Short mmCIF file of C-alpha atoms in Angstrom, two decimals:
data_model
loop_
_atom_site.label_atom_id
_atom_site.label_comp_id
_atom_site.label_asym_id
_atom_site.label_seq_id
_atom_site.Cartn_x
_atom_site.Cartn_y
_atom_site.Cartn_z
CA MET A 1 -88.46 77.20 -60.21
CA PRO A 2 -85.62 75.15 -58.72
CA SER A 3 -88.12 73.19 -56.66
CA LEU A 4 -90.15 72.35 -59.77
CA GLY A 5 -87.01 71.10 -61.61
CA ILE A 6 -86.02 68.86 -58.74
CA PHE A 7 -89.55 67.47 -58.53
CA PHE A 8 -89.62 66.79 -62.29
CA PHE A 9 -86.22 64.97 -62.17
CA PHE A 10 -87.39 62.83 -59.24
CA PHE A 11 -90.56 61.91 -61.13
CA LEU A 12 -88.57 60.78 -64.21
CA SER A 13 -86.23 58.68 -62.06
CA LEU A 14 -89.17 56.85 -60.50
CA GLY A 15 -90.59 56.17 -63.96
CA ALA A 16 -87.31 54.76 -65.24
CA PHE A 17 -86.89 52.57 -62.16
CA ALA A 18 -90.40 51.28 -62.65
CA GLN A 19 -89.58 50.45 -66.26
CA ILE A 20 -86.34 48.50 -65.62
CA THR A 21 -87.62 46.54 -62.63
CA CYS A 22 -88.65 43.03 -63.63
CA PRO A 23 -92.20 41.97 -62.74
CA VAL A 24 -92.55 39.19 -60.21
CA ASN A 25 -94.85 36.19 -60.63
CA THR A 26 -96.24 37.31 -63.94
CA THR A 27 -96.49 35.52 -67.23
CA TRP A 28 -94.19 36.50 -70.04
CA LYS A 29 -95.26 39.39 -72.20
CA SER A 30 -93.56 41.11 -75.07
CA THR A 31 -93.16 44.19 -72.97
CA VAL A 32 -90.97 42.36 -70.39
CA PRO A 33 -87.21 43.17 -70.87
CA TYR A 34 -84.97 40.42 -72.25
CA PHE A 35 -82.72 40.28 -69.20
CA CYS A 36 -85.77 39.73 -67.04
CA SER A 37 -86.67 36.69 -69.08
CA GLU A 38 -83.10 35.32 -68.93
CA GLY A 39 -83.00 35.85 -65.21
CA GLU A 40 -86.26 34.02 -64.81
CA VAL A 41 -84.91 31.17 -66.96
CA GLN A 42 -81.89 30.81 -64.68
CA ASN A 43 -83.98 31.04 -61.54
CA ASN A 44 -86.31 28.33 -62.75
CA ALA A 45 -83.40 26.11 -63.86
CA LEU A 46 -81.41 26.42 -60.65
CA ASN A 47 -84.44 25.82 -58.44
CA ASN A 48 -83.79 22.46 -56.77
CA TYR A 49 -80.69 21.98 -58.96
CA ASN A 50 -77.92 19.72 -57.56
CA LYS A 51 -74.61 20.73 -59.11
CA LEU A 52 -72.80 17.64 -57.76
CA VAL A 53 -74.97 15.13 -59.64
CA PRO A 54 -74.31 14.51 -63.34
CA PRO A 55 -77.29 14.71 -65.73
CA VAL A 56 -77.69 10.95 -66.08
CA GLU A 57 -81.24 10.05 -67.13
CA SER A 58 -81.08 6.24 -66.84
CA PHE A 59 -78.97 3.66 -65.03
CA HIS A 60 -75.78 2.86 -66.93
CA VAL A 61 -76.78 5.35 -69.62
CA PRO A 62 -73.96 7.88 -69.28
CA VAL A 63 -74.00 11.45 -70.36
CA ASP A 64 -71.91 12.04 -73.44
CA VAL A 65 -69.24 14.70 -73.02
CA LYS A 66 -67.45 15.76 -76.20
CA MET A 67 -64.02 17.27 -75.86
CA GLY A 68 -62.11 19.35 -78.37
CA LEU A 69 -58.60 20.72 -77.96
CA ASN A 70 -57.56 23.87 -79.74
CA VAL A 71 -53.79 24.35 -79.58
CA PHE A 72 -53.03 28.04 -79.49
CA LYS A 73 -49.26 28.16 -79.09
CA LEU A 74 -46.23 26.14 -78.03
CA VAL A 75 -44.82 27.79 -74.94
CA ASN A 76 -41.91 25.49 -74.16
CA LEU A 77 -40.57 22.05 -74.99
CA ASN A 78 -37.83 20.64 -72.80
CA ILE A 79 -36.26 17.43 -74.05
CA GLN A 80 -33.99 17.06 -71.02
CA SER A 81 -36.89 17.13 -68.54
CA ALA A 82 -39.33 15.44 -70.98
CA GLN A 83 -42.00 18.14 -70.63
CA ILE A 84 -44.05 20.32 -72.92
CA GLU A 85 -45.94 23.46 -72.09
CA LEU A 86 -48.83 24.44 -74.35
CA SER A 87 -51.32 27.24 -74.45
CA VAL A 88 -54.62 25.53 -75.33
CA TRP A 89 -58.35 26.07 -75.27
CA ILE A 90 -60.18 23.14 -73.69
CA ARG A 91 -63.67 22.88 -75.15
CA LEU A 92 -66.31 20.63 -73.54
CA SER A 93 -69.89 20.14 -74.62
CA TRP A 94 -72.69 18.04 -73.08
CA THR A 95 -76.43 18.11 -72.53
CA ASP A 96 -78.08 18.86 -69.21
CA LYS A 97 -81.88 18.67 -69.51
CA ARG A 98 -82.28 20.37 -66.17
CA LEU A 99 -81.08 23.63 -67.72
CA ALA A 100 -83.45 23.57 -70.73
CA TRP A 101 -86.35 26.01 -71.14
CA ASN A 102 -89.33 26.61 -73.38
CA THR A 103 -88.57 29.15 -76.07
CA THR A 104 -92.24 29.84 -76.63
CA LYS A 105 -92.57 30.98 -73.07
CA TYR A 106 -89.21 32.68 -72.74
CA LYS A 107 -87.83 34.46 -75.74
CA VAL A 108 -84.26 33.69 -74.71
CA SER A 109 -81.81 32.25 -77.24
CA GLN A 110 -79.00 31.42 -74.79
CA THR A 111 -77.79 32.07 -71.31
CA SER A 112 -74.58 31.62 -69.35
CA TYR A 113 -73.68 30.17 -65.98
CA TYR A 114 -70.48 30.47 -64.03
CA ALA A 115 -68.67 27.14 -64.26
CA SER A 116 -65.66 25.95 -62.33
CA ASN A 117 -63.98 22.73 -61.27
CA SER A 118 -64.39 23.92 -57.72
CA ASN A 119 -67.62 22.59 -56.24
CA GLU A 120 -67.94 25.64 -54.02
CA GLU A 121 -67.69 28.15 -56.85
CA THR A 122 -69.44 26.49 -59.76
CA VAL A 123 -73.14 27.09 -60.38
CA ILE A 124 -73.84 24.09 -62.61
CA TRP A 125 -72.46 20.60 -62.92
CA VAL A 126 -69.26 20.29 -65.00
CA PRO A 127 -67.29 17.15 -65.94
CA ASP A 128 -64.42 16.31 -63.61
CA ILE A 129 -62.04 15.80 -66.51
CA GLU A 130 -58.33 15.71 -65.80
CA MET A 131 -55.11 15.24 -67.74
CA TYR A 132 -53.49 12.01 -66.58
CA ASN A 133 -49.87 12.70 -67.59
CA GLN A 134 -49.89 16.11 -66.00
CA GLU A 135 -47.20 18.17 -64.40
CA LYS A 136 -49.75 20.75 -63.30
CA SER A 137 -53.47 20.07 -62.88
CA ILE A 138 -55.87 21.65 -65.34
CA TYR A 139 -58.06 22.49 -62.37
CA GLU A 140 -55.79 25.50 -61.99
CA CYS A 141 -56.92 26.87 -65.32
CA ALA A 142 -58.98 30.02 -65.51
CA ASP A 143 -62.69 29.60 -64.77
CA LYS A 144 -65.00 30.91 -67.46
CA ALA A 145 -68.75 31.01 -67.98
CA ALA A 146 -70.46 28.13 -69.74
CA MET A 147 -72.96 28.85 -72.49
CA VAL A 148 -76.34 27.04 -72.21
CA TYR A 149 -78.91 26.76 -74.99
CA PRO A 150 -82.69 26.11 -74.83
CA SER A 151 -82.26 22.38 -75.52
CA GLY A 152 -80.07 22.07 -72.44
CA SER A 153 -76.82 21.70 -74.39
CA VAL A 154 -73.84 23.22 -72.61
CA PHE A 155 -70.64 24.53 -74.19
CA TRP A 156 -67.74 25.32 -71.87
CA SER A 157 -64.50 26.71 -73.30
CA ARG A 158 -61.65 28.06 -71.25
CA PRO A 159 -57.99 28.93 -71.90
CA CYS A 160 -55.33 27.00 -70.09
CA ILE A 161 -51.59 26.50 -69.90
CA VAL A 162 -51.09 22.74 -69.70
CA THR A 163 -47.80 21.12 -68.73
CA ALA A 164 -47.57 17.48 -69.75
CA LEU A 165 -45.00 14.79 -69.04
CA CYS A 166 -43.97 13.15 -72.29
CA SER A 167 -42.11 10.14 -73.54
CA PHE A 168 -40.30 11.45 -76.58
CA ASP A 169 -39.41 8.99 -79.32
CA GLU A 170 -37.30 9.07 -82.48
CA LEU A 171 -34.64 11.17 -80.81
CA SER A 172 -31.97 9.03 -82.46
CA LYS A 173 -32.35 11.11 -85.65
CA MET A 174 -31.46 14.31 -83.83
CA PRO A 175 -31.24 17.02 -85.17
CA PHE A 176 -33.33 15.78 -88.12
CA ASP A 177 -35.97 14.24 -85.87
CA LYS A 178 -39.70 14.85 -85.51
CA THR A 179 -40.88 14.12 -82.02
CA SER A 180 -44.35 14.02 -80.49
CA CYS A 181 -46.03 14.10 -77.12
CA GLY A 182 -49.31 12.48 -76.14
CA MET A 183 -51.73 14.05 -73.67
CA GLU A 184 -54.38 11.81 -72.11
CA PHE A 185 -57.65 13.21 -70.76
CA GLY A 186 -60.35 11.35 -68.86
CA GLY A 187 -62.66 11.38 -65.88
CA TRP A 188 -61.17 11.40 -62.40
CA ALA A 189 -64.07 10.43 -60.13
CA ARG A 190 -66.81 9.45 -62.57
CA GLY A 191 -66.24 6.39 -64.75
CA GLY A 192 -67.72 5.29 -68.03
CA TYR A 193 -71.08 4.35 -66.50
CA ASP A 194 -71.78 7.99 -65.61
CA VAL A 195 -69.76 10.04 -68.10
CA ASN A 196 -68.69 8.94 -71.55
CA TYR A 197 -65.95 11.08 -73.10
CA LEU A 198 -66.01 11.39 -76.88
CA PRO A 199 -63.91 13.44 -79.34
CA ALA A 200 -65.51 16.59 -80.66
CA ASP A 201 -65.69 17.56 -84.31
CA PRO A 202 -62.92 18.41 -84.98
CA PRO A 203 -61.20 16.77 -82.02
CA LEU A 204 -57.97 18.71 -82.53
CA SER A 205 -57.51 22.11 -84.08
CA PHE A 206 -54.86 24.79 -84.23
CA ALA A 207 -55.24 28.51 -83.84
CA THR A 208 -54.79 30.65 -86.92
CA GLU A 209 -54.33 33.97 -85.18
CA ALA A 210 -51.16 35.91 -85.91
CA THR A 211 -50.32 35.97 -82.22
CA SER A 212 -50.28 32.18 -82.12
CA ALA A 213 -47.35 31.86 -84.51
CA THR A 214 -44.34 30.06 -83.08
CA THR A 215 -41.14 31.88 -83.98
CA TYR A 216 -37.58 32.04 -82.68
CA GLN A 217 -37.96 28.67 -80.98
CA GLU A 218 -36.21 25.38 -81.39
CA TYR A 219 -39.46 23.50 -82.00
CA SER A 220 -42.62 24.23 -83.94
CA ILE A 221 -45.93 22.37 -84.03
CA ASP A 222 -46.32 19.89 -86.88
CA GLU A 223 -50.03 19.93 -87.62
CA GLY A 224 -49.82 17.13 -90.17
CA SER A 225 -48.55 14.57 -87.66
CA SER A 226 -50.94 15.55 -84.85
CA THR A 227 -53.77 13.08 -84.19
CA SER A 228 -56.41 12.18 -81.62
CA LYS A 229 -57.54 8.75 -80.43
CA THR A 230 -60.05 7.26 -78.01
CA PHE A 231 -59.28 4.36 -75.69
CA ILE A 232 -61.23 2.39 -73.13
CA TYR A 233 -59.19 1.40 -70.07
CA TYR A 234 -60.04 -0.94 -67.22
CA TYR A 235 -57.94 0.05 -64.25
CA PRO A 236 -57.05 -2.33 -61.39
CA CYS A 237 -58.97 -0.14 -58.97
CA CYS A 238 -62.18 -0.49 -60.96
CA PRO A 239 -61.91 -3.62 -63.11
CA ASN A 240 -65.65 -3.81 -63.86
CA GLU A 241 -66.11 -0.23 -65.04
CA PRO A 242 -64.83 1.19 -68.33
CA TRP A 243 -62.87 4.41 -68.31
CA PRO A 244 -62.89 6.26 -71.63
CA VAL A 245 -59.69 8.18 -72.34
CA LEU A 246 -59.01 10.75 -75.04
CA GLN A 247 -55.44 10.93 -76.29
CA TYR A 248 -54.13 13.89 -78.27
CA GLU A 249 -50.81 13.33 -80.01
CA ILE A 250 -49.09 16.63 -80.83
CA GLY A 251 -46.20 16.51 -83.31
CA PHE A 252 -43.20 18.84 -83.23
CA GLU A 253 -40.51 19.73 -85.72
CA ARG A 254 -37.01 20.76 -84.71
CA ALA A 255 -35.20 23.77 -86.13
CA THR A 256 -32.31 21.83 -87.64
CA ASN A 257 -30.47 24.85 -89.08
CA TYR A 258 -29.05 25.77 -85.68
CA TYR A 259 -27.46 22.37 -85.12
CA VAL A 260 -26.23 22.12 -88.71
CA LEU A 261 -24.51 25.51 -88.65
CA LYS A 262 -23.20 25.38 -85.09
CA ILE A 263 -22.17 21.75 -84.66
CA ILE A 264 -22.22 19.62 -87.82
CA VAL A 265 -20.57 22.02 -90.29
CA PRO A 266 -17.73 23.08 -87.90
CA ASN A 267 -16.92 19.45 -87.12
CA ILE A 268 -16.77 18.51 -90.79
CA LEU A 269 -14.52 21.48 -91.57
CA PHE A 270 -12.24 20.76 -88.62
CA THR A 271 -11.95 17.13 -89.70
CA PHE A 272 -10.82 18.09 -93.19
CA LEU A 273 -8.35 20.55 -91.64
CA SER A 274 -6.95 17.74 -89.50
CA PHE A 275 -5.73 16.13 -92.74
CA GLY A 276 -3.61 19.24 -93.42
CA PRO A 277 -0.42 17.85 -91.77
CA PHE A 278 -0.26 15.27 -94.56
CA TRP A 279 0.79 18.14 -96.87
CA LEU A 280 3.46 19.44 -94.46
CA ASP A 281 7.09 18.32 -94.51
CA VAL A 282 8.03 15.74 -91.91
CA ARG A 283 10.84 18.06 -90.74
CA SER A 284 8.36 20.89 -90.10
CA GLY A 285 7.92 21.56 -86.40
CA GLU A 286 4.35 22.85 -86.87
CA ARG A 287 3.14 19.50 -88.19
CA LEU A 288 2.24 17.97 -84.82
CA SER A 289 1.19 21.24 -83.18
CA PHE A 290 -1.29 21.89 -86.00
CA GLY A 291 -2.86 18.46 -85.61
CA VAL A 292 -3.10 18.77 -81.83
CA THR A 293 -4.71 22.22 -82.12
CA ILE A 294 -7.38 20.95 -84.52
CA LEU A 295 -8.14 17.98 -82.27
CA LEU A 296 -8.52 20.21 -79.21
CA ALA A 297 -10.84 22.54 -81.14
CA MET A 298 -13.06 19.61 -82.09
CA VAL A 299 -13.18 18.42 -78.49
CA ALA A 300 -14.17 21.92 -77.38
CA VAL A 301 -17.04 21.99 -79.89
CA ASP A 302 -18.16 18.57 -78.67
CA ILE A 303 -18.22 19.78 -75.05
CA ILE A 304 -20.38 22.75 -76.02
CA ALA A 305 -22.73 20.52 -78.01
CA ALA A 306 -23.10 18.12 -75.09
CA ASP A 307 -25.08 20.75 -73.18
CA LEU A 308 -27.67 20.85 -75.96
CA LEU A 309 -28.13 17.10 -76.25
CA PRO A 310 -30.44 14.99 -74.10
CA ILE A 311 -29.14 12.13 -71.99
CA CYS A 312 -30.78 9.00 -73.35
CA PRO A 313 -29.85 5.34 -73.91
CA GLU A 314 -30.20 5.72 -77.67
CA TYR A 315 -27.33 6.47 -80.03
CA LEU A 316 -27.99 9.92 -81.45
CA PHE A 317 -27.11 10.71 -85.05
CA ILE A 318 -25.34 13.93 -84.15
CA GLU A 319 -23.29 12.20 -81.44
CA CYS A 320 -22.14 9.46 -83.83
CA LEU A 321 -21.28 12.03 -86.50
CA VAL A 322 -19.24 14.19 -84.12
CA GLY A 323 -17.59 11.16 -82.51
CA GLY A 324 -16.62 9.70 -85.89
CA SER A 325 -15.14 13.02 -86.98
CA ILE A 326 -13.04 13.20 -83.82
CA LEU A 327 -11.78 9.65 -84.45
CA PHE A 328 -10.67 10.57 -87.98
CA ALA A 329 -8.79 13.59 -86.62
CA PHE A 330 -7.22 11.43 -83.91
CA PHE A 331 -5.96 8.78 -86.33
CA ALA A 332 -4.60 11.49 -88.63
CA LEU A 333 -2.59 12.82 -85.69
CA VAL A 334 -1.37 9.29 -84.88
CA GLU A 335 -0.16 8.88 -88.46
CA SER A 336 1.78 12.15 -88.23
CA CYS A 337 3.37 11.08 -84.94
CA PHE A 338 4.45 7.76 -86.47
CA VAL A 339 6.04 9.41 -89.53
CA VAL A 340 7.89 11.99 -87.42
CA TYR A 341 9.11 9.33 -85.01
CA TRP A 342 10.37 7.13 -87.85
CA TYR A 343 12.34 10.01 -89.32
CA TYR A 344 13.95 11.30 -86.14
CA LYS A 345 14.69 7.82 -84.83
CA ASN A 346 17.24 7.12 -87.61
CA GLU A 347 18.65 10.65 -87.37
CA HIS A 348 19.37 10.16 -83.69
CA GLU A 349 21.07 6.85 -84.42
CA ALA A 350 23.35 8.56 -86.96
CA GLU A 351 24.29 11.25 -84.48
CA GLU A 352 25.07 8.62 -81.87
CA ASN A 353 27.35 6.71 -84.29
CA VAL A 354 29.30 9.86 -85.22
CA ALA A 355 29.65 10.78 -81.55
CA VAL A 356 30.95 7.31 -80.67
CA ASN A 357 33.58 7.44 -83.42
CA SER A 358 34.67 10.92 -82.34
CA ILE A 359 35.08 9.76 -78.76
CA ASN A 360 37.00 6.74 -80.06
CA SER A 361 39.44 9.00 -81.98
CA ALA A 362 39.96 11.32 -79.02
CA ALA A 363 40.60 8.42 -76.67
CA MET A 364 43.15 6.94 -79.10
CA ALA A 365 45.04 10.23 -79.37
CA ILE A 366 45.18 10.65 -75.59
CA ALA A 367 46.38 7.07 -75.05
CA SER A 368 49.08 7.43 -77.73
CA ALA A 369 50.38 10.66 -76.21
CA LEU A 370 50.58 9.14 -72.75
CA HIS A 371 52.37 6.05 -74.04
CA LEU A 372 54.96 8.04 -76.03
CA LYS A 373 55.67 10.25 -73.06
CA GLY A 374 56.38 7.23 -70.86
CA LYS A 375 58.68 5.59 -73.44
CA GLY A 376 60.71 8.78 -74.03
CA LYS A 377 61.48 9.08 -70.33
CA GLY A 378 62.67 5.44 -70.25
CA GLU A 379 65.08 5.95 -73.18
CA GLU A 380 66.68 8.97 -71.49
CA ASP A 381 67.27 6.98 -68.31
CA ARG A 382 68.82 4.11 -70.24
CA GLY A 383 71.14 6.46 -72.23
CA SER A 384 72.55 7.98 -69.04
CA SER A 385 73.28 4.54 -67.61
CA ASP A 386 75.20 3.53 -70.82
CA GLU A 387 77.43 6.57 -70.54
CA MET A 388 78.28 5.64 -66.98
CA VAL A 389 79.34 2.14 -68.13
CA ASP A 390 81.51 3.51 -70.97
CA SER A 391 83.35 5.85 -68.65
CA ALA A 392 84.16 3.00 -66.29
CA THR A 393 85.57 0.70 -69.06
CA PRO A 394 89.41 1.09 -69.71
CA ASN A 395 90.67 1.99 -73.21
CA THR A 396 92.30 -0.76 -75.29
CA ASP A 397 95.56 0.26 -77.04
CA ILE A 398 96.45 -1.61 -80.23
CA ASP A 399 100.14 -1.44 -80.84
CA ASP A 400 100.15 -2.00 -84.59
CA GLY A 401 101.95 1.12 -85.59
CA LYS A 402 98.71 2.99 -86.03
CA THR A 403 97.13 5.61 -83.99
CA ASN A 404 95.36 4.37 -80.92
CA ILE A 405 91.54 4.54 -81.24
CA ASP A 406 89.13 4.84 -78.35
CA THR A 407 86.54 2.20 -79.22
CA GLY A 408 84.33 3.22 -76.40
CA SER A 409 83.65 6.79 -77.47
CA ASN A 410 84.33 6.68 -81.23
CA THR A 411 82.15 3.76 -82.25
CA ASP A 412 79.92 5.82 -84.48
CA MET A 413 82.88 7.42 -86.19
CA PHE A 414 84.34 4.00 -86.81
CA LEU A 415 81.15 2.80 -88.35
CA ASP A 416 80.97 5.82 -90.59
CA CYS A 417 84.52 5.50 -91.84
CA GLN A 418 84.58 1.72 -92.19
CA GLU A 419 84.91 0.55 -95.74
CA GLY A 420 83.15 -2.44 -97.13
CA PRO A 421 79.52 -3.43 -97.91
CA ASP A 422 76.57 -1.21 -96.84
CA ILE A 423 75.51 -1.78 -93.28
CA PRO A 424 71.71 -1.79 -92.65
CA PRO A 425 70.32 1.01 -90.46
CA PRO A 426 69.82 0.30 -86.83
CA ALA A 427 66.56 -1.32 -85.77
CA ARG A 428 63.46 0.84 -84.79
CA ARG A 429 63.05 1.64 -81.19
CA PRO A 430 60.85 -0.73 -79.28
CA SER A 431 58.51 2.19 -78.39
CA LEU A 432 57.69 2.82 -82.06
CA THR A 433 57.40 -0.79 -83.11
CA ARG A 434 54.98 -1.60 -80.35
CA MET A 435 52.55 1.33 -81.07
CA GLY A 436 50.44 -0.71 -83.48
CA SER A 437 50.06 -3.53 -80.98
CA ILE A 438 49.16 -0.98 -78.29
CA ARG A 439 46.49 0.59 -80.49
CA LYS A 440 45.12 -2.82 -81.31
CA SER A 441 45.12 -3.82 -77.65
CA LEU A 442 43.21 -0.60 -76.80
CA GLY A 443 40.79 -1.09 -79.69
CA LEU A 444 41.71 2.30 -81.18
CA ASN A 445 42.00 3.28 -84.82
CA PRO A 446 44.26 5.89 -86.30
CA SER A 447 42.74 9.35 -86.57
CA PHE A 448 42.57 9.36 -90.35
CA LYS A 449 40.75 6.04 -90.31
CA VAL A 450 38.30 7.42 -87.75
CA ALA A 451 37.61 10.46 -89.89
CA LYS A 452 37.13 8.26 -92.91
CA GLU A 453 34.81 5.97 -91.02
CA ASN A 454 32.86 8.94 -89.64
CA ARG A 455 32.38 10.23 -93.14
CA LYS A 456 31.14 6.86 -94.28
CA VAL A 457 28.72 6.75 -91.37
CA TYR A 458 27.54 10.28 -92.11
CA LEU A 459 26.98 9.53 -95.78
CA ARG A 460 25.20 6.29 -94.98
CA GLU A 461 22.93 7.96 -92.41
CA ARG A 462 22.27 10.88 -94.72
CA ASN A 463 21.18 8.53 -97.45
CA LEU A 464 19.06 6.69 -94.92
CA ASN A 465 17.47 9.95 -93.76
CA GLU A 466 16.72 10.90 -97.34
CA ALA A 467 15.15 7.50 -97.83
CA ASN A 468 13.10 7.99 -94.65
CA VAL A 469 11.94 11.38 -95.89
CA LEU A 470 10.83 9.80 -99.15
CA THR A 471 9.11 7.02 -97.22
CA GLY A 472 7.32 9.58 -95.04
CA GLN A 473 6.25 11.53 -98.11
CA LYS A 474 4.86 8.38 -99.69
CA CYS A 475 3.06 7.53 -96.48
CA ASP A 476 1.60 11.05 -96.30
CA LYS A 477 0.55 10.89 -99.94
CA ILE A 478 -1.30 7.65 -99.34
CA SER A 479 -2.79 8.87 -96.06
CA ARG A 480 -4.09 12.17 -97.40
CA TRP A 481 -6.21 10.50 -100.05
CA LEU A 482 -7.08 7.47 -97.96
CA PHE A 483 -8.29 9.52 -95.00
CA MET A 484 -10.22 11.96 -97.18
CA CYS A 485 -11.94 9.23 -99.19
CA LEU A 486 -12.84 7.25 -96.08
CA TYR A 487 -14.22 10.33 -94.35
CA VAL A 488 -16.31 11.33 -97.37
CA LEU A 489 -17.64 7.78 -97.49
CA PHE A 490 -18.42 8.01 -93.78
CA LEU A 491 -20.40 11.22 -94.32
CA VAL A 492 -22.33 9.77 -97.25
CA VAL A 493 -23.30 6.68 -95.26
CA MET A 494 -24.31 8.73 -92.20
CA PHE A 495 -26.56 11.16 -94.09
CA ALA A 496 -28.01 8.49 -96.39
CA THR A 497 -29.12 6.34 -93.45
CA ILE A 498 -30.91 9.10 -91.51
CA PRO A 499 -34.39 7.60 -92.21
CA LEU A 500 -33.20 4.26 -90.82
CA TRP A 501 -32.12 5.67 -87.46
CA GLY A 502 -34.43 4.75 -84.65
#
């Protein structure tokens, strides 16, 4: 029994092998499997087929190659390096009569051939199309099979990550700009006499799959501003041969909310805060420190924003807005410095005047004391010398029947007891009479005059300081409304002229 089972299984295997093996050198019959017919179609087509020669039927009658670009997703857009990276599907279609077959003989609706830009790997001829403004050649894209139909029409679609070098324009409106990048495709070795590149229908399309959505990126594809064009170039290397070029212009929109919330709004708020010192008293020590802090904060925001901005010769909207805001904050700080300086300048002058008068009074008192001390010592010396003279002078006796009187020692008594008219008091000492002239010669004033003058100076300077405070308050009142109105006008003009930038 086991031997019979093995024999039966072997017999069925031979029958199945006989059924799936394609007949050789036989005409087509309905009983021939489909894959046998397709294989025979390919064998007949590739017999004596030269994959390096384009399917040109007549001289200077090129083969038309239609190209369509389906943009799947934006991978990266780098403004600083002027590059874009896109995930696209490059679709090419042309007609190669050498690959056609008779559908009445072979019931085959379509077939496929392995196609590649590499001459060693490809099975059929493919256009040598290349992207001119490339960072990375599209020859590095994945190789996929090309579909061929009975008429000889070929459709070759393959996914690719293309990196193009761009020349971005309209950056002056940043961050409210819409930029674009053009990609140029054309033949590399074969010119317009052999291959004529035409746009497909539609020439440019965009994927609608959910996985193709561009989210959480700075830029998104603007389908409305994306276009395709066809040009004919005559290059210096081949001036007598036309070179058709297909240009695809892809538009991009910037996510402006990030720049508005992170750069524009903080700068506007900081600028209005920089006008805060106009409401502070000129004698407040935090007036200048507040203004300096706001200005430094704005400079810090500008430094952070500089890393996000491209380096270009154009004046960017966001740069002018931030720079103008910093200038308003700077001039507000200058106004505060001027008001504070004007106030403290007069106060310092008043303090200097009071100090000078105080030094003047002290110097006068010291000089007077020294002068009086010197004069007192001179009077004592002169009094002792007069006594010595009186003791040496003999007494005069008047013999008139009265008591003898010592005129030398009793002069004062004689003057006191003498009858007759009132005698004027003795003259002031020379030391006291010459004090006024001494003070005048030293340029000194009496202490009570100095105190009086100091009080006058103090009152005058106090009134002047009060006037300066009022002047500073008036200046601040004018500045607070002037600066705010001018800055609001500046913002209105900047945002109203956005369409005119660039």
